[in-house]
Coordinates of C-alpha atoms in Angstrom, one line a residue:
M25 CA 91.1 162.5 142.0
S26 CA 90.4 160.8 138.5
R27 CA 88.4 161.4 136.3
R28 CA 86.5 157.9 137.2
Q29 CA 87.0 158.8 140.6
S30 CA 82.9 160.5 142.9
C31 CA 83.7 161.6 146.7
H32 CA 81.5 163.9 148.0
A33 CA 81.3 165.3 151.0
L34 CA 77.8 166.2 152.2
P35 CA 76.7 169.5 149.7
D36 CA 75.3 172.8 150.5
H37 CA 72.3 173.1 149.3
S38 CA 71.6 176.5 151.0
R39 CA 73.5 178.7 147.6
G40 CA 70.0 177.6 145.2
N41 CA 72.4 175.8 142.9
V42 CA 69.8 174.4 140.7
P43 CA 70.6 176.1 136.9
V44 CA 67.7 178.1 135.3
S45 CA 67.7 176.1 133.0
E46 CA 66.9 172.3 133.8
G47 CA 63.6 173.7 135.4
S48 CA 61.4 172.3 137.3
R49 CA 62.9 168.5 137.2
A50 CA 65.9 169.4 137.9
E51 CA 64.5 171.7 141.1
H52 CA 63.0 168.9 142.0
R53 CA 65.7 166.5 140.9
N54 CA 67.7 169.3 144.3
R55 CA 64.7 168.5 146.2
I56 CA 65.1 164.6 146.4
L57 CA 69.6 164.9 147.0
K58 CA 68.0 166.9 150.0
A59 CA 65.6 165.2 151.7
F60 CA 69.3 162.4 152.0
D61 CA 71.8 164.2 152.4
E62 CA 69.9 165.9 155.4
V63 CA 69.1 162.0 156.7
L64 CA 72.9 161.5 155.2
S65 CA 73.7 163.7 158.3
V66 CA 71.7 162.6 161.3
L67 CA 72.9 159.0 159.8
S68 CA 76.9 160.4 160.5
E69 CA 76.2 161.6 164.3
A70 CA 74.5 158.1 165.0
L71 CA 76.5 156.1 163.9
L72 CA 80.0 158.4 165.3
G73 CA 77.5 159.1 168.2
H74 CA 77.4 155.0 168.9
Y75 CA 80.7 153.2 167.3
G76 CA 82.6 156.7 168.3
D77 CA 86.1 155.7 168.2
R78 CA 85.7 151.9 167.3
L79 CA 84.7 153.9 163.7
V80 CA 86.6 153.6 160.8
S81 CA 85.2 154.6 158.4
A82 CA 81.1 155.7 157.3
A83 CA 80.9 155.3 153.3
V84 CA 77.1 156.1 151.3
F85 CA 77.7 153.8 148.0
G86 CA 75.2 153.5 144.8
S87 CA 72.4 155.5 143.1
V88 CA 72.4 158.2 146.9
A89 CA 76.3 158.5 146.0
R90 CA 75.8 158.6 142.4
R91 CA 73.3 162.0 143.1
T92 CA 71.0 159.9 140.9
P93 CA 68.4 158.3 143.9
N94 CA 65.2 158.1 143.4
P95 CA 62.0 158.4 145.7
E96 CA 62.4 154.8 146.5
S97 CA 65.6 154.5 146.8
D98 CA 67.3 152.6 150.1
I99 CA 70.5 154.5 151.3
D100 CA 74.1 151.8 151.1
L101 CA 76.3 152.1 153.2
L102 CA 79.4 150.4 154.5
V103 CA 80.1 150.9 157.4
V104 CA 84.4 150.2 158.6
A105 CA 84.7 149.6 162.5
H106 CA 87.1 148.0 165.6
G107 CA 85.4 144.8 166.7
L108 CA 82.4 144.4 165.7
P109 CA 81.0 141.2 166.3
V110 CA 81.4 137.7 164.1
G111 CA 78.5 137.4 161.5
R112 CA 75.3 139.5 160.0
S113 CA 72.5 139.4 162.0
R114 CA 74.9 139.8 165.0
R115 CA 76.3 143.2 163.5
V116 CA 72.8 143.7 162.0
E117 CA 71.8 143.5 166.1
E118 CA 74.5 146.5 166.9
F119 CA 73.2 148.6 164.2
Q120 CA 69.9 149.1 165.6
A121 CA 70.3 151.4 167.9
V122 CA 71.8 153.5 164.6
D123 CA 68.6 152.4 163.0
E124 CA 66.9 154.2 165.5
A125 CA 68.7 156.8 165.5
V126 CA 67.7 157.7 161.8
E127 CA 64.1 156.2 162.0
P128 CA 62.5 159.8 162.7
H129 CA 63.8 161.7 159.5
L130 CA 62.7 158.5 157.7
R131 CA 59.3 158.9 158.8
A132 CA 60.0 162.7 158.0
L133 CA 60.8 162.0 154.5
E134 CA 58.5 159.1 153.7
E135 CA 55.3 162.0 154.1
R136 CA 57.7 163.9 152.3
G137 CA 56.7 161.1 149.5
I138 CA 60.2 159.5 149.8
S139 CA 60.3 156.2 151.1
T140 CA 64.1 154.8 151.7
R141 CA 65.6 153.1 154.5
L142 CA 68.9 152.0 155.3
S143 CA 71.2 149.4 153.6
P144 CA 74.1 148.9 155.4
V145 CA 77.0 146.7 154.7
F146 CA 79.0 146.4 157.7
R147 CA 83.1 144.7 157.7
T148 CA 87.1 145.1 160.2
P149 CA 89.4 146.9 158.6
A150 CA 90.8 143.2 158.3
E151 CA 88.1 142.8 156.1
V152 CA 88.2 145.5 153.8
Q153 CA 91.8 144.5 153.3
E154 CA 90.7 141.9 152.2
G155 CA 88.8 142.7 149.4
G156 CA 86.0 142.1 147.5
P157 CA 83.3 143.0 144.6
L158 CA 81.4 145.2 147.1
F159 CA 84.6 148.2 146.2
L160 CA 84.5 148.2 142.9
D161 CA 82.0 150.6 141.9
M162 CA 83.0 152.4 145.5
T163 CA 85.6 153.5 143.5
E164 CA 84.0 155.6 141.6
H165 CA 81.5 157.1 143.4
V166 CA 81.4 156.9 146.7
L167 CA 80.3 159.6 150.1
L168 CA 82.6 159.5 152.9
L169 CA 80.8 160.4 155.7
H170 CA 83.9 159.9 157.8
D171 CA 87.2 158.3 157.3
R172 CA 89.6 158.0 160.0
G173 CA 92.7 159.2 158.9
G174 CA 92.0 158.7 155.6
F175 CA 92.3 154.7 155.7
L176 CA 88.8 154.2 153.1
Q177 CA 90.4 156.7 151.0
R178 CA 93.1 155.3 151.1
Y179 CA 92.1 151.7 150.3
L180 CA 90.1 152.4 147.1
D181 CA 92.7 155.0 145.7
R182 CA 95.3 151.8 145.7
L183 CA 92.1 149.4 143.8
R184 CA 91.0 152.1 141.1
A185 CA 95.1 152.1 140.7
E186 CA 95.2 147.9 139.9
L187 CA 91.8 148.3 138.5
E188 CA 93.4 150.3 136.4
K189 CA 96.6 148.9 135.5
T190 CA 94.7 146.1 134.4
G191 CA 92.5 147.2 132.5
A192 CA 88.9 146.7 133.9
R193 CA 86.5 148.6 132.8
R194 CA 83.2 149.0 134.2
L195 CA 80.6 148.6 131.2
R196 CA 76.5 148.6 131.1
Y197 CA 75.1 145.4 129.4
K198 CA 70.7 145.3 129.0
G199 CA 70.9 147.9 131.7
A200 CA 72.4 146.7 134.1
W201 CA 76.2 147.6 135.1
Y202 CA 79.5 145.1 136.0
W203 CA 82.7 145.0 135.5
D204 CA 85.3 143.3 133.1
L205 CA 88.6 143.4 135.6
G206 CA 90.8 143.3 132.6
P207 CA 92.1 139.9 130.6
G208 CA 92.3 136.5 132.3
K209 CA 90.2 138.2 135.1
G210 CA 86.4 137.4 135.2
D211 CA 83.9 139.9 135.4
G212 CA 82.9 141.4 138.5
S213 CA 79.5 140.6 138.5
R214 CA 79.0 138.3 140.7

């Protein structure tokens, strides 16, 4: 795994890996991460239970994958599955069973001061191969909840190699991140 990528399984918080020098701030961050990880564990089971053999990959990206969520962060989720219905609204409708399975855990988090929600994006394996800006940040930070046969990991590895070859860079400008895709490639801000 390259220096630029952070690909994690869910961490084990039972060891209490909070450095003492960071004090209560680190403890607070660790509590938030632990709460999100609890939901991700339930989410992973719900996805497998609902999509079954159709599920190819499930990946979390965004602030939760970067391990920098705040109490109001949503859970950005990529679901890669065979046989998805055509159109976003039908895919969201199909996902409702997963949402309902996770909802009690999200309500329990609200009682602990964490107000989050699932923010899913759906792709078939063929749609993943078509690429798109969605995957750029995943080359640096992604939590793979499920990845049958390493499908998504292989795709992200190829994309990362291509980005490095073209000199693409992830840059911060006025508080927002964007991608400079290299000479003549434009930017990945859209």
